[in-house]
Short mmCIF file of C-alpha atoms in Angstrom, two decimals:
data_model
loop_
_atom_site.label_atom_id
_atom_site.label_comp_id
_atom_site.label_asym_id
_atom_site.label_seq_id
_atom_site.Cartn_x
_atom_site.Cartn_y
_atom_site.Cartn_z
CA MET A 48 -41.47 -60.91 -75.75
CA LEU A 49 -43.77 -62.74 -78.22
CA GLN A 50 -45.88 -65.58 -76.97
CA GLN A 51 -44.30 -67.98 -79.05
CA GLU A 52 -40.82 -66.89 -77.45
CA LEU A 53 -42.17 -66.58 -74.08
CA ILE A 54 -43.12 -70.26 -73.17
CA PRO A 55 -39.81 -71.67 -74.06
CA HIS A 56 -38.15 -68.86 -72.20
CA LEU A 57 -40.16 -69.50 -69.10
CA PHE A 58 -39.80 -73.14 -69.47
CA ARG A 59 -36.01 -72.53 -69.16
CA THR A 60 -36.22 -70.41 -66.27
CA GLU A 61 -39.33 -71.51 -64.25
CA TYR A 62 -39.52 -75.50 -65.29
CA ARG A 63 -36.51 -76.36 -63.00
CA LYS A 64 -37.70 -74.09 -59.99
CA ILE A 65 -40.90 -75.62 -59.85
CA VAL A 66 -39.49 -78.93 -60.10
CA SER A 67 -36.97 -78.47 -57.51
CA VAL A 68 -39.63 -77.13 -54.99
CA LEU A 69 -41.97 -80.25 -55.61
CA CYS A 70 -38.94 -82.69 -55.53
CA HIS A 71 -37.99 -81.27 -52.08
CA ILE A 72 -41.36 -81.83 -50.87
CA PHE A 73 -41.80 -85.24 -52.48
CA GLY A 74 -38.39 -86.60 -51.93
CA ILE A 75 -36.08 -88.31 -54.52
CA ALA A 76 -38.44 -91.36 -55.13
CA HIS A 77 -41.01 -89.46 -56.84
CA ILE A 78 -38.80 -87.10 -59.10
CA GLU A 79 -40.86 -88.29 -62.08
CA ILE A 80 -44.00 -87.36 -60.51
CA ALA A 81 -42.84 -83.84 -60.07
CA GLU A 82 -41.63 -83.48 -63.51
CA ASP A 83 -44.94 -84.83 -64.86
CA ILE A 84 -46.72 -82.27 -63.01
CA VAL A 85 -44.57 -79.33 -64.15
CA SER A 86 -44.73 -80.55 -67.81
CA ASP A 87 -48.35 -80.74 -67.79
CA THR A 88 -48.49 -77.39 -66.28
CA PHE A 89 -46.51 -75.93 -69.32
CA LEU A 90 -48.53 -77.99 -71.45
CA SER A 91 -51.69 -76.31 -70.29
CA ALA A 92 -50.02 -73.00 -70.47
CA ALA A 93 -49.36 -73.65 -74.17
CA GLU A 94 -52.95 -74.60 -74.84
CA LEU A 95 -54.71 -71.90 -73.02
CA TRP A 96 -52.62 -69.00 -73.64
CA GLY A 97 -53.05 -69.63 -77.45
CA VAL A 98 -56.90 -69.49 -77.10
CA LYS A 99 -57.38 -66.90 -74.21
CA GLY A 100 -54.32 -64.81 -74.69
CA LEU A 101 -51.44 -64.30 -72.20
CA PRO A 102 -52.25 -63.97 -68.47
CA GLU A 103 -51.37 -60.83 -66.77
CA ASN A 104 -48.45 -62.34 -64.61
CA PRO A 105 -47.41 -65.51 -66.67
CA VAL A 106 -45.04 -66.67 -63.91
CA ALA A 107 -47.81 -66.52 -61.03
CA TRP A 108 -50.14 -68.30 -63.44
CA LEU A 109 -47.66 -71.16 -63.91
CA TYR A 110 -46.96 -71.55 -60.08
CA THR A 111 -50.88 -71.29 -59.31
CA VAL A 112 -51.63 -74.02 -61.87
CA ALA A 113 -48.77 -75.92 -60.87
CA LYS A 114 -49.88 -76.04 -57.20
CA ASN A 115 -53.57 -77.06 -58.17
CA LYS A 116 -52.12 -79.87 -60.37
CA THR A 117 -49.99 -81.11 -57.24
CA ARG A 118 -53.06 -80.85 -55.26
CA ASN A 119 -55.44 -82.78 -57.43
CA HIS A 120 -52.54 -85.29 -57.94
CA LEU A 121 -52.47 -85.87 -54.43
CA LYS A 122 -56.17 -85.95 -54.00
CA ARG A 123 -56.49 -88.40 -56.63
CA ASP A 124 -53.87 -90.93 -55.78
CA ALA A 125 -54.38 -91.32 -52.13
CA LEU A 126 -51.74 -93.92 -51.89
CA PHE A 127 -49.28 -91.75 -53.07
CA ALA A 128 -50.52 -89.10 -50.73
CA GLN A 129 -50.35 -91.67 -47.96
CA LYS A 130 -46.67 -92.73 -48.47
CA LEU A 131 -45.90 -89.01 -48.98
CA SER A 132 -47.27 -87.92 -45.61
CA LYS A 133 -45.03 -90.44 -44.02
CA GLU A 134 -41.94 -89.53 -45.77
CA ILE A 135 -42.25 -85.93 -45.18
CA LYS A 136 -42.45 -84.37 -41.90
CA TYR A 137 -45.64 -82.56 -42.44
CA THR A 138 -47.81 -82.85 -39.11
CA SER A 139 -51.39 -82.75 -40.90
CA ASP A 140 -52.61 -86.17 -42.14
CA THR A 141 -54.88 -84.47 -44.68
CA THR A 142 -53.13 -83.85 -48.25
CA ALA A 143 -54.71 -80.61 -48.85
CA GLU A 144 -52.72 -79.06 -45.87
CA ILE A 145 -49.48 -79.98 -47.80
CA GLU A 146 -48.08 -76.66 -48.28
CA ILE A 147 -46.66 -76.03 -51.62
CA ASP A 148 -44.62 -73.05 -51.17
CA LEU A 149 -43.30 -71.37 -54.37
CA SER A 150 -42.11 -68.23 -52.64
CA PRO A 151 -38.69 -66.90 -53.82
CA GLN A 152 -36.86 -68.33 -50.80
CA SER A 153 -38.54 -71.76 -50.90
CA ILE A 154 -37.30 -71.81 -54.80
CA ASN A 155 -33.81 -70.90 -53.54
CA ASP A 156 -33.82 -73.41 -50.75
CA SER A 157 -35.01 -76.15 -52.82
CA GLN A 158 -32.64 -75.48 -55.69
CA LEU A 159 -29.70 -75.25 -53.56
CA ALA A 160 -30.80 -78.91 -51.95
CA MET A 161 -31.30 -80.07 -55.55
CA ILE A 162 -27.49 -79.07 -56.38
CA PHE A 163 -26.34 -81.16 -53.41
CA THR A 164 -28.46 -84.24 -54.22
CA VAL A 165 -27.39 -84.19 -58.01
CA CYS A 166 -23.94 -83.77 -57.18
CA ASN A 167 -23.95 -86.77 -54.79
CA PRO A 168 -20.56 -88.65 -55.11
CA CYS A 169 -22.55 -91.89 -55.11
CA ILE A 170 -23.15 -91.17 -58.86
CA ALA A 171 -20.31 -91.17 -61.53
CA ALA A 172 -19.15 -87.57 -62.53
CA GLU A 173 -20.31 -87.74 -66.25
CA ALA A 174 -23.86 -88.66 -64.95
CA GLN A 175 -23.74 -85.74 -62.41
CA ILE A 176 -22.97 -83.44 -65.19
CA ALA A 177 -26.02 -84.65 -67.33
CA LEU A 178 -28.12 -84.93 -64.26
CA ALA A 179 -27.19 -81.30 -63.31
CA LEU A 180 -28.16 -80.04 -66.90
CA ASN A 181 -31.32 -82.09 -66.83
CA LEU A 182 -32.59 -81.18 -63.33
CA LEU A 183 -31.14 -78.12 -62.45
CA CYS A 184 -30.77 -76.47 -66.07
CA GLY A 185 -33.67 -77.70 -67.45
CA PHE A 186 -32.09 -79.25 -70.32
CA GLY A 187 -33.86 -81.79 -72.51
CA VAL A 188 -32.38 -85.17 -73.41
CA GLN A 189 -31.74 -83.81 -76.88
CA GLU A 190 -29.95 -80.85 -75.68
CA ILE A 191 -27.77 -82.59 -73.39
CA ALA A 192 -26.95 -85.10 -76.25
CA ASP A 193 -26.25 -81.88 -78.51
CA ALA A 194 -23.78 -80.60 -75.90
CA PHE A 195 -22.20 -83.88 -75.44
CA LEU A 196 -21.92 -84.43 -79.07
CA THR A 197 -23.65 -87.89 -78.55
CA ASN A 198 -27.09 -89.45 -79.15
CA LYS A 199 -30.06 -89.38 -77.17
CA GLU A 200 -30.07 -92.97 -76.19
CA VAL A 201 -26.68 -92.74 -74.41
CA ILE A 202 -27.96 -89.65 -72.37
CA TYR A 203 -31.30 -91.30 -71.62
CA LYS A 204 -29.47 -94.25 -70.23
CA ARG A 205 -27.12 -92.36 -68.27
CA LEU A 206 -29.78 -90.25 -66.74
CA LYS A 207 -31.89 -93.26 -66.08
CA ARG A 208 -29.03 -95.09 -64.17
CA ALA A 209 -27.95 -92.15 -62.27
CA ARG A 210 -31.88 -91.45 -61.04
CA GLU A 211 -32.06 -95.27 -60.17
CA LYS A 212 -28.80 -94.81 -57.88
CA LEU A 213 -30.29 -91.82 -56.35
CA LYS A 214 -33.44 -93.69 -55.34
CA SER A 215 -31.76 -96.80 -54.49
CA GLU A 216 -29.29 -94.95 -52.21
CA GLN A 217 -32.34 -92.99 -50.78
CA ILE A 218 -30.55 -89.89 -51.19
CA LYS A 219 -32.18 -87.27 -49.07
CA ILE A 220 -33.01 -83.68 -51.16
CA GLU A 221 -31.51 -81.41 -48.50
CA GLN A 222 -28.73 -79.36 -47.85
CA PRO A 223 -25.57 -80.39 -45.93
CA THR A 224 -24.93 -79.63 -42.58
CA ALA A 225 -22.03 -76.97 -41.58
CA ASP A 226 -19.77 -80.01 -40.58
CA GLU A 227 -20.12 -81.65 -44.18
CA MET A 228 -20.29 -78.57 -46.05
CA ASP A 229 -16.73 -78.45 -47.19
CA ASN A 230 -16.60 -81.93 -48.08
CA ARG A 231 -19.84 -81.86 -49.94
CA LEU A 232 -19.41 -78.78 -51.51
CA GLU A 233 -16.16 -80.14 -53.14
CA SER A 234 -18.06 -82.63 -55.26
CA VAL A 235 -20.41 -79.91 -56.54
CA LEU A 236 -17.90 -77.52 -57.38
CA SER A 237 -16.21 -80.18 -59.45
CA THR A 238 -19.14 -81.03 -61.24
CA LEU A 239 -20.10 -77.38 -62.15
CA TYR A 240 -16.19 -76.69 -62.97
CA LEU A 241 -16.70 -79.73 -65.60
CA VAL A 242 -20.14 -78.30 -66.81
CA PHE A 243 -18.11 -75.05 -67.40
CA SER A 244 -15.10 -76.84 -69.19
CA GLU A 245 -17.33 -78.82 -71.18
CA GLY A 246 -18.85 -75.44 -72.53
CA TYR A 247 -15.54 -73.75 -72.59
CA TYR A 248 -13.28 -76.16 -74.18
CA SER A 249 -15.40 -78.75 -75.99
CA SER A 250 -14.92 -79.10 -79.77
CA ASN A 251 -18.45 -78.45 -80.39
CA GLN A 252 -18.96 -76.22 -83.05
CA ASP A 253 -22.22 -74.68 -81.89
CA VAL A 254 -21.10 -71.78 -80.05
CA THR A 255 -24.60 -71.01 -78.57
CA ILE A 256 -24.78 -74.35 -76.79
CA ARG A 257 -21.18 -74.02 -75.36
CA GLU A 258 -21.98 -70.41 -74.24
CA TYR A 259 -24.96 -71.48 -72.63
CA LEU A 260 -23.28 -74.30 -70.71
CA CYS A 261 -20.88 -72.12 -69.34
CA PHE A 262 -23.78 -69.58 -68.47
CA GLU A 263 -25.58 -72.21 -66.50
CA ALA A 264 -22.54 -73.23 -64.71
CA MET A 265 -21.90 -69.66 -63.66
CA ARG A 266 -25.56 -69.36 -62.71
CA LEU A 267 -25.31 -72.33 -60.29
CA VAL A 268 -22.13 -71.12 -58.62
CA CYS A 269 -23.77 -67.61 -58.25
CA LEU A 270 -26.60 -69.33 -56.11
CA LEU A 271 -23.72 -70.93 -53.91
CA VAL A 272 -22.05 -67.52 -53.50
CA ASP A 273 -25.43 -65.86 -52.70
CA ASN A 274 -26.17 -68.12 -50.07
CA LYS A 275 -24.37 -67.90 -46.46
CA PRO A 276 -23.75 -71.66 -45.91
CA THR A 277 -22.35 -72.12 -49.43
CA ASN A 278 -20.66 -68.95 -49.70
CA LYS A 279 -17.05 -70.49 -49.14
CA PRO A 280 -13.78 -69.04 -50.19
CA GLN A 281 -13.57 -72.02 -52.89
CA ALA A 282 -16.80 -71.46 -54.45
CA ASN A 283 -15.69 -67.66 -54.97
CA ALA A 284 -12.49 -68.89 -56.47
CA LEU A 285 -14.41 -70.98 -58.82
CA LEU A 286 -17.08 -67.99 -59.75
CA SER A 287 -13.64 -65.93 -60.27
CA LEU A 288 -12.30 -68.34 -62.47
CA MET A 289 -15.34 -68.68 -64.67
CA CYS A 290 -15.87 -64.92 -64.79
CA TYR A 291 -12.19 -64.37 -66.13
CA HIS A 292 -12.55 -67.14 -68.92
CA SER A 293 -16.02 -66.13 -69.93
CA SER A 294 -14.92 -62.58 -70.47
CA ARG A 295 -12.95 -63.85 -73.39
CA PHE A 296 -16.20 -65.14 -75.16
CA ALA A 297 -16.58 -62.60 -77.76
CA ALA A 298 -12.75 -62.47 -78.62
CA ARG A 299 -12.13 -66.36 -79.05
CA THR A 300 -14.20 -66.97 -82.22
CA ASN A 301 -14.35 -65.13 -85.48
CA GLU A 302 -17.53 -65.09 -87.76
CA ASN A 303 -16.90 -68.30 -89.26
CA GLY A 304 -17.00 -70.00 -85.87
CA GLU A 305 -13.30 -70.63 -85.72
CA THR A 306 -11.37 -70.46 -82.68
CA ILE A 307 -8.82 -67.74 -82.19
CA LEU A 308 -6.01 -68.27 -79.98
CA TYR A 309 -5.48 -66.33 -76.97
CA GLU A 310 -2.32 -64.62 -78.54
CA ASN A 311 -4.24 -63.33 -81.50
CA GLN A 312 -7.40 -62.23 -79.54
CA ASP A 313 -8.65 -58.47 -79.78
CA THR A 314 -8.47 -57.34 -76.23
CA THR A 315 -11.04 -54.83 -76.92
CA LEU A 316 -13.43 -57.50 -77.30
CA TRP A 317 -12.76 -58.75 -73.87
CA ASN A 318 -15.51 -57.99 -71.58
CA LYS A 319 -14.09 -55.53 -68.84
CA GLU A 320 -17.38 -56.05 -66.22
CA LEU A 321 -16.71 -59.77 -66.18
CA ILE A 322 -13.08 -59.27 -65.62
CA GLU A 323 -13.98 -56.84 -62.82
CA ARG A 324 -16.38 -59.38 -61.48
CA GLY A 325 -13.62 -61.95 -61.61
CA THR A 326 -11.26 -59.77 -59.54
CA TYR A 327 -14.18 -59.10 -56.96
CA TYR A 328 -14.82 -62.66 -56.51
CA LEU A 329 -11.00 -63.35 -56.42
CA ASN A 330 -10.55 -60.84 -53.49
CA GLN A 331 -13.86 -62.45 -51.83
CA SER A 332 -11.97 -65.88 -52.26
CA SER A 333 -9.05 -64.76 -50.21
CA GLN A 334 -11.05 -64.66 -46.82
CA GLY A 335 -10.25 -67.70 -44.99
CA ASN A 336 -7.13 -69.94 -45.15
CA ILE A 337 -8.18 -72.24 -47.86
CA ILE A 338 -6.30 -72.12 -51.11
CA SER A 339 -8.11 -74.72 -53.62
CA LYS A 340 -7.24 -75.67 -57.09
CA TYR A 341 -9.88 -73.09 -58.16
CA HIS A 342 -7.71 -70.24 -56.03
CA LEU A 343 -4.83 -71.11 -58.10
CA GLU A 344 -6.52 -71.50 -61.60
CA ALA A 345 -8.33 -68.20 -60.72
CA CYS A 346 -4.87 -66.37 -60.14
CA ILE A 347 -3.52 -67.82 -63.32
CA ALA A 348 -6.48 -66.64 -65.43
CA TYR A 349 -5.95 -63.16 -63.47
CA TRP A 350 -2.82 -63.01 -65.00
CA HIS A 351 -3.91 -63.69 -68.50
CA THR A 352 -6.16 -60.67 -68.26
CA ASN A 353 -3.13 -58.63 -69.28
CA LYS A 354 -1.86 -60.00 -72.53
CA GLU A 355 1.51 -58.12 -72.18
CA ASP A 356 4.47 -60.51 -71.34
CA SER A 357 6.67 -59.61 -68.26
CA THR A 358 9.05 -61.54 -66.17
CA GLU A 359 6.76 -61.20 -63.15
CA LYS A 360 3.67 -62.55 -65.02
CA TRP A 361 5.40 -65.68 -66.40
CA GLU A 362 7.29 -66.38 -62.91
CA SER A 363 4.08 -66.01 -61.19
CA ILE A 364 2.24 -68.30 -63.31
CA LEU A 365 4.93 -70.91 -63.45
CA GLN A 366 4.97 -71.03 -59.47
CA LEU A 367 1.07 -71.11 -59.62
CA TYR A 368 1.27 -74.06 -61.94
CA ASN A 369 3.95 -75.60 -59.81
CA LYS A 370 1.34 -75.34 -56.71
CA LEU A 371 -1.44 -76.65 -58.75
CA LEU A 372 0.52 -79.72 -59.80
CA LEU A 373 1.14 -80.48 -56.23
CA ILE A 374 -2.62 -80.45 -55.27
CA GLU A 375 -3.47 -82.20 -58.55
CA TYR A 376 -1.87 -83.67 -61.48
CA SER A 377 -3.42 -83.10 -64.95
CA PRO A 378 -1.71 -83.53 -68.58
CA ILE A 379 -2.86 -80.12 -69.45
CA ALA A 380 -1.59 -78.61 -66.19
CA ALA A 381 1.67 -80.32 -66.86
CA LEU A 382 1.81 -78.94 -70.42
CA ASN A 383 0.87 -75.56 -69.48
CA ARG A 384 3.18 -75.49 -66.68
CA THR A 385 6.12 -76.30 -69.13
CA PHE A 386 5.07 -73.62 -71.38
CA ALA A 387 5.32 -71.13 -68.49
CA LEU A 388 8.62 -72.77 -67.61
CA ALA A 389 9.92 -71.71 -71.38
CA LYS A 390 8.65 -68.24 -70.61
CA ALA A 391 10.44 -67.90 -67.21
CA ASN A 392 13.25 -70.12 -67.27
CA GLY A 393 14.25 -70.20 -70.98
CA LYS A 394 13.41 -72.64 -73.85
CA GLU A 395 16.18 -74.82 -73.30
CA ALA A 396 15.39 -75.63 -69.69
CA ALA A 397 11.89 -76.24 -70.78
CA ILE A 398 12.74 -78.65 -73.60
CA THR A 399 14.61 -80.75 -71.06
CA GLU A 400 11.51 -80.78 -68.69
CA ALA A 401 9.10 -81.32 -71.69
CA GLU A 402 10.82 -84.46 -72.83
CA LYS A 403 10.57 -86.17 -69.45
CA LEU A 404 6.56 -85.54 -69.66
CA ASN A 405 6.15 -88.24 -71.98
CA LEU A 406 2.41 -87.61 -72.88
CA THR A 407 2.82 -89.25 -76.45
CA ASP A 408 -0.88 -89.75 -76.82
CA ASN A 409 -1.72 -85.94 -76.46
CA HIS A 410 -1.46 -83.93 -79.62
CA PHE A 411 -0.94 -80.80 -77.60
CA TYR A 412 2.37 -82.37 -76.08
CA TYR A 413 3.78 -82.56 -79.73
CA SER A 414 2.65 -79.14 -80.30
CA LEU A 415 4.14 -77.94 -77.26
CA LEU A 416 7.67 -79.61 -78.21
CA GLY A 417 7.11 -77.93 -81.79
CA HIS A 418 6.62 -74.55 -80.15
CA LEU A 419 9.89 -75.13 -77.90
CA TYR A 420 12.00 -76.28 -80.66
CA SER A 421 11.09 -73.48 -82.90
CA GLY A 422 13.93 -71.23 -83.26
CA ILE A 423 16.42 -73.62 -81.68
CA ASN A 424 16.14 -76.68 -83.99
CA ASN A 425 13.34 -76.14 -86.54
CA GLU A 426 13.77 -79.50 -88.40
CA GLN A 427 12.94 -80.94 -84.98
CA ALA A 428 10.00 -78.35 -84.58
CA ILE A 429 8.62 -79.30 -87.77
CA ASP A 430 8.85 -83.02 -86.83
CA HIS A 431 7.03 -82.47 -83.74
CA TYR A 432 4.31 -80.48 -85.21
CA GLU A 433 3.74 -82.86 -87.99
CA LYS A 434 3.16 -85.64 -85.19
CA ALA A 435 0.66 -83.12 -83.54
CA TYR A 436 -1.06 -82.50 -86.76
CA ARG A 437 -1.61 -86.24 -87.65
CA MET A 438 -2.97 -86.68 -83.94
CA ALA A 439 -5.14 -83.66 -83.98
CA VAL A 440 -8.87 -84.09 -84.61
CA SER A 441 -10.78 -80.70 -84.59
CA VAL A 442 -10.32 -78.53 -87.78
CA THR A 443 -9.26 -75.66 -85.67
CA ASP A 444 -6.44 -77.24 -83.96
CA LYS A 445 -5.30 -78.67 -87.41
CA ASN A 446 -5.34 -75.18 -88.87
CA THR A 447 -3.34 -73.87 -86.08
CA ILE A 448 -0.73 -76.58 -86.37
CA ARG A 449 -0.55 -76.02 -90.03
CA LYS A 450 0.01 -72.26 -89.68
CA ASN A 451 3.16 -73.29 -87.16
CA ILE A 452 4.46 -75.32 -89.78
CA GLU A 453 4.34 -72.89 -92.86
CA ALA A 454 5.87 -70.24 -90.35
CA LEU A 455 8.73 -72.57 -90.02
CA VAL A 456 9.36 -73.93 -93.69
CA PRO A 457 12.00 -71.77 -95.14
CA MET B 8 5.60 -98.01 -60.02
CA LYS B 9 7.18 -98.15 -56.65
CA ASP B 10 7.06 -95.39 -53.94
CA PHE B 11 10.44 -94.05 -52.82
CA LEU B 12 11.42 -91.74 -50.19
CA LEU B 13 13.83 -88.78 -50.73
CA VAL B 14 15.48 -87.81 -47.77
CA PHE B 15 17.44 -84.43 -47.87
CA ARG B 16 20.51 -84.12 -45.61
CA ASN B 17 22.67 -81.09 -45.53
CA GLU B 18 25.80 -80.54 -43.27
CA HIS B 19 25.14 -79.10 -39.88
CA VAL B 20 26.60 -75.60 -39.31
CA SER B 21 26.11 -74.09 -36.00
CA SER B 22 25.11 -70.54 -37.11
CA THR B 23 23.16 -70.64 -40.66
CA PRO B 24 24.01 -67.30 -42.46
CA MET B 25 20.59 -65.38 -42.65
CA LEU B 26 19.45 -65.24 -46.29
CA SER B 27 18.15 -62.15 -47.53
CA PRO B 28 14.40 -62.10 -48.73
CA GLU B 29 15.62 -62.15 -52.21
CA GLU B 30 17.93 -65.10 -51.57
CA MET B 31 15.24 -66.86 -49.84
CA GLN B 32 12.56 -66.36 -52.70
CA ALA B 33 15.27 -67.25 -55.11
CA ASN B 34 16.24 -70.84 -53.14
CA MET B 35 12.23 -71.28 -52.89
CA LYS B 36 11.75 -70.86 -56.77
CA LEU B 37 14.49 -73.52 -57.07
CA TRP B 38 12.95 -76.00 -54.98
CA MET B 39 9.33 -75.18 -56.48
CA ASP B 40 10.65 -75.84 -59.78
CA TRP B 41 12.46 -78.96 -59.17
CA ILE B 42 9.26 -80.40 -57.26
CA GLY B 43 6.70 -79.00 -59.83
CA GLY B 44 9.08 -80.94 -62.58
CA ILE B 45 8.36 -84.30 -60.49
CA ALA B 46 4.57 -83.55 -60.29
CA ALA B 47 4.24 -82.46 -63.88
CA GLN B 48 5.59 -86.11 -64.85
CA ASN B 49 2.75 -87.27 -62.24
CA LYS B 50 5.55 -89.00 -60.16
CA LEU B 51 5.03 -86.94 -56.90
CA VAL B 52 3.17 -89.05 -54.16
CA ASP B 53 3.45 -86.58 -51.39
CA ARG B 54 5.60 -83.36 -51.33
CA GLY B 55 6.48 -83.96 -47.93
CA ASN B 56 7.88 -81.47 -45.16
CA ARG B 57 10.66 -79.56 -44.04
CA LEU B 58 12.08 -80.39 -40.71
CA GLU B 59 12.79 -77.79 -38.15
CA PRO B 60 16.50 -77.87 -37.00
CA ASP B 61 16.06 -78.59 -33.52
CA GLY B 62 15.26 -82.00 -32.00
CA LYS B 63 15.96 -84.35 -29.26
CA VAL B 64 17.37 -87.90 -29.54
CA LEU B 65 15.91 -90.56 -26.81
CA ARG B 66 18.23 -93.38 -25.91
CA PRO B 67 17.79 -96.32 -23.57
CA ASN B 68 17.47 -95.59 -19.91
CA ASN B 69 16.00 -92.37 -20.54
CA VAL B 70 18.97 -90.61 -21.81
CA ILE B 71 17.74 -87.40 -23.82
CA THR B 72 20.12 -85.18 -25.66
CA ASP B 73 19.52 -82.32 -27.88
CA GLY B 74 19.83 -83.67 -31.25
CA PRO B 75 22.12 -86.14 -33.01
CA TYR B 76 24.91 -83.51 -33.86
CA SER B 77 27.66 -84.87 -31.47
CA GLU B 78 27.97 -87.93 -33.50
CA ILE B 79 27.03 -86.97 -37.22
CA LYS B 80 27.77 -83.92 -39.24
CA GLU B 81 24.69 -83.96 -41.24
CA ARG B 82 21.17 -83.56 -40.17
CA ILE B 83 17.80 -84.40 -42.15
CA GLY B 84 16.43 -81.23 -43.51
CA GLY B 85 13.13 -82.76 -45.26
CA TYR B 86 11.68 -85.57 -46.91
CA THR B 87 9.64 -86.21 -50.01
CA LEU B 88 7.64 -89.00 -51.44
CA ILE B 89 7.86 -89.94 -55.31
CA LYS B 90 7.09 -92.86 -57.33
CA ALA B 91 9.33 -94.41 -60.12
CA GLU B 92 9.87 -97.51 -61.94
CA SER B 93 13.06 -98.44 -60.33
CA LEU B 94 15.76 -97.04 -57.81
CA GLU B 95 17.56 -95.81 -60.77
CA ALA B 96 14.62 -93.97 -62.33
CA ALA B 97 14.05 -92.72 -58.66
CA THR B 98 17.63 -91.48 -58.66
CA GLU B 99 17.26 -89.70 -62.00
CA LEU B 100 14.39 -87.60 -60.77
CA ALA B 101 16.35 -86.52 -57.52
CA LYS B 102 19.09 -85.01 -59.87
CA GLY B 103 18.42 -81.37 -59.82
CA CYS B 104 17.41 -81.12 -56.28
CA PRO B 105 18.41 -77.91 -55.14
CA ILE B 106 20.11 -79.03 -51.86
CA LEU B 107 22.88 -80.49 -54.04
CA ASN B 108 24.01 -76.94 -55.02
CA PHE B 109 24.26 -76.06 -51.33
CA GLY B 110 26.58 -78.98 -50.20
CA GLY B 111 23.82 -81.40 -49.22
CA ASN B 112 22.78 -84.70 -50.56
CA VAL B 113 19.77 -86.72 -51.20
CA GLU B 114 19.37 -90.33 -50.05
CA ILE B 115 16.91 -92.40 -52.14
CA ARG B 116 15.26 -95.54 -50.60
CA GLU B 117 12.35 -97.79 -51.76
CA ILE B 118 9.63 -97.91 -49.29
CA GLY B 119 8.92 -101.55 -48.40
CA ALA B 120 5.32 -102.65 -47.93
CA MET B 121 4.57 -103.64 -44.27
#
């Protein structure tokens, strides 16, 4: 790897690790000091490596320099050191003895603890997502703003508020106890699921950013599954779901960046290895007696790994959506359930059910009605599709709807 | 939106004919499709529960009998909680309940605040 690529790469992979370890030592009140030390370390790397050439082991170099900078900071800022030695449970009263452990185990434990801190229910969901991308994935403010299609100012404020909240609530950076685990894990999984969905479903045209968001969400769920206390059925189910979905990455966009709908995807482009991993984690998730919404969604995704229609497939998908809706209502689940109902019980039955949904502010609702009326009453179908067309925002959605209308016009 | 209790009643028959696994599954599908339809409208509050057929009735002076069957022909088979704008709308949601296909009935009652 070339040097100009190496530093951004290491920034991606190492920044968050060192920050996690330092935050773990310093506590939530001093996140900024941890970040400053690590940023400063990378700045030194950029300066020195350019002049002296690459060190033999760049990662080890970064760790050593980060440790030294931390020690220097503690020496310089005696007041901070004093506060710190009170906060943390080290028995020594001399700052030089504060151990900065950057071993793989310590990094692992610190990152795990940070996940629970960032996904603390005291912070609003959208702020948790921004904070997760910032602290756990090493995204800068601009990158997060790009991912959310918003401006830096908005993200900056969101992060600032979230950090202040963590401080004012004095949230400890630690893994929850076994008793609290299921409860706390729920909010972690839901945030990581949102990060993934943001990447998978967003209207952002930048495929690289979107895939990167999905990849990062998967990396963090992997971290949960790889650690015994957090290796719970629901975490495995979420990872399974993510593997199945991401197996279709290469097939879902064409060379112009336009979305290719599931029905039209080239299945040879589906990633077999990810599908197999999805099935592996789905099997893992069946140990225990929890059926979370991630289990149901992973099972639905499993059925979608086979494009061929069968009675069994659609009946299973319909029943999974029925169960999913009993756990948690969402408009998209209601719409998908009605689509499956049409496949399993016929379009007439589905039209009756669809008209009761009344999701009149959702263009997918009118697209669904357009689909259901196609072949039954094409005039009505066109009417619904036209409503959907007027409401749709993204070019991809508009194109898809237009093609559907064209297919119906005699 | 107000909350409503749906009470499912069916006629008490002393020996329920055994359903085949296929019939049980078909029956289950009818229930799930019906309740899934209510949930898809975001009008399900609590799917409720099925009640086991056996029960006891306690009356004053510690008189205990095995179920209320001597006086009434029907028994409660289960309940579900839904939400709707009015009693009429709640009744509309109850339509399609599979118990109606098997000679049972649904009682719809608004839940009064305590």
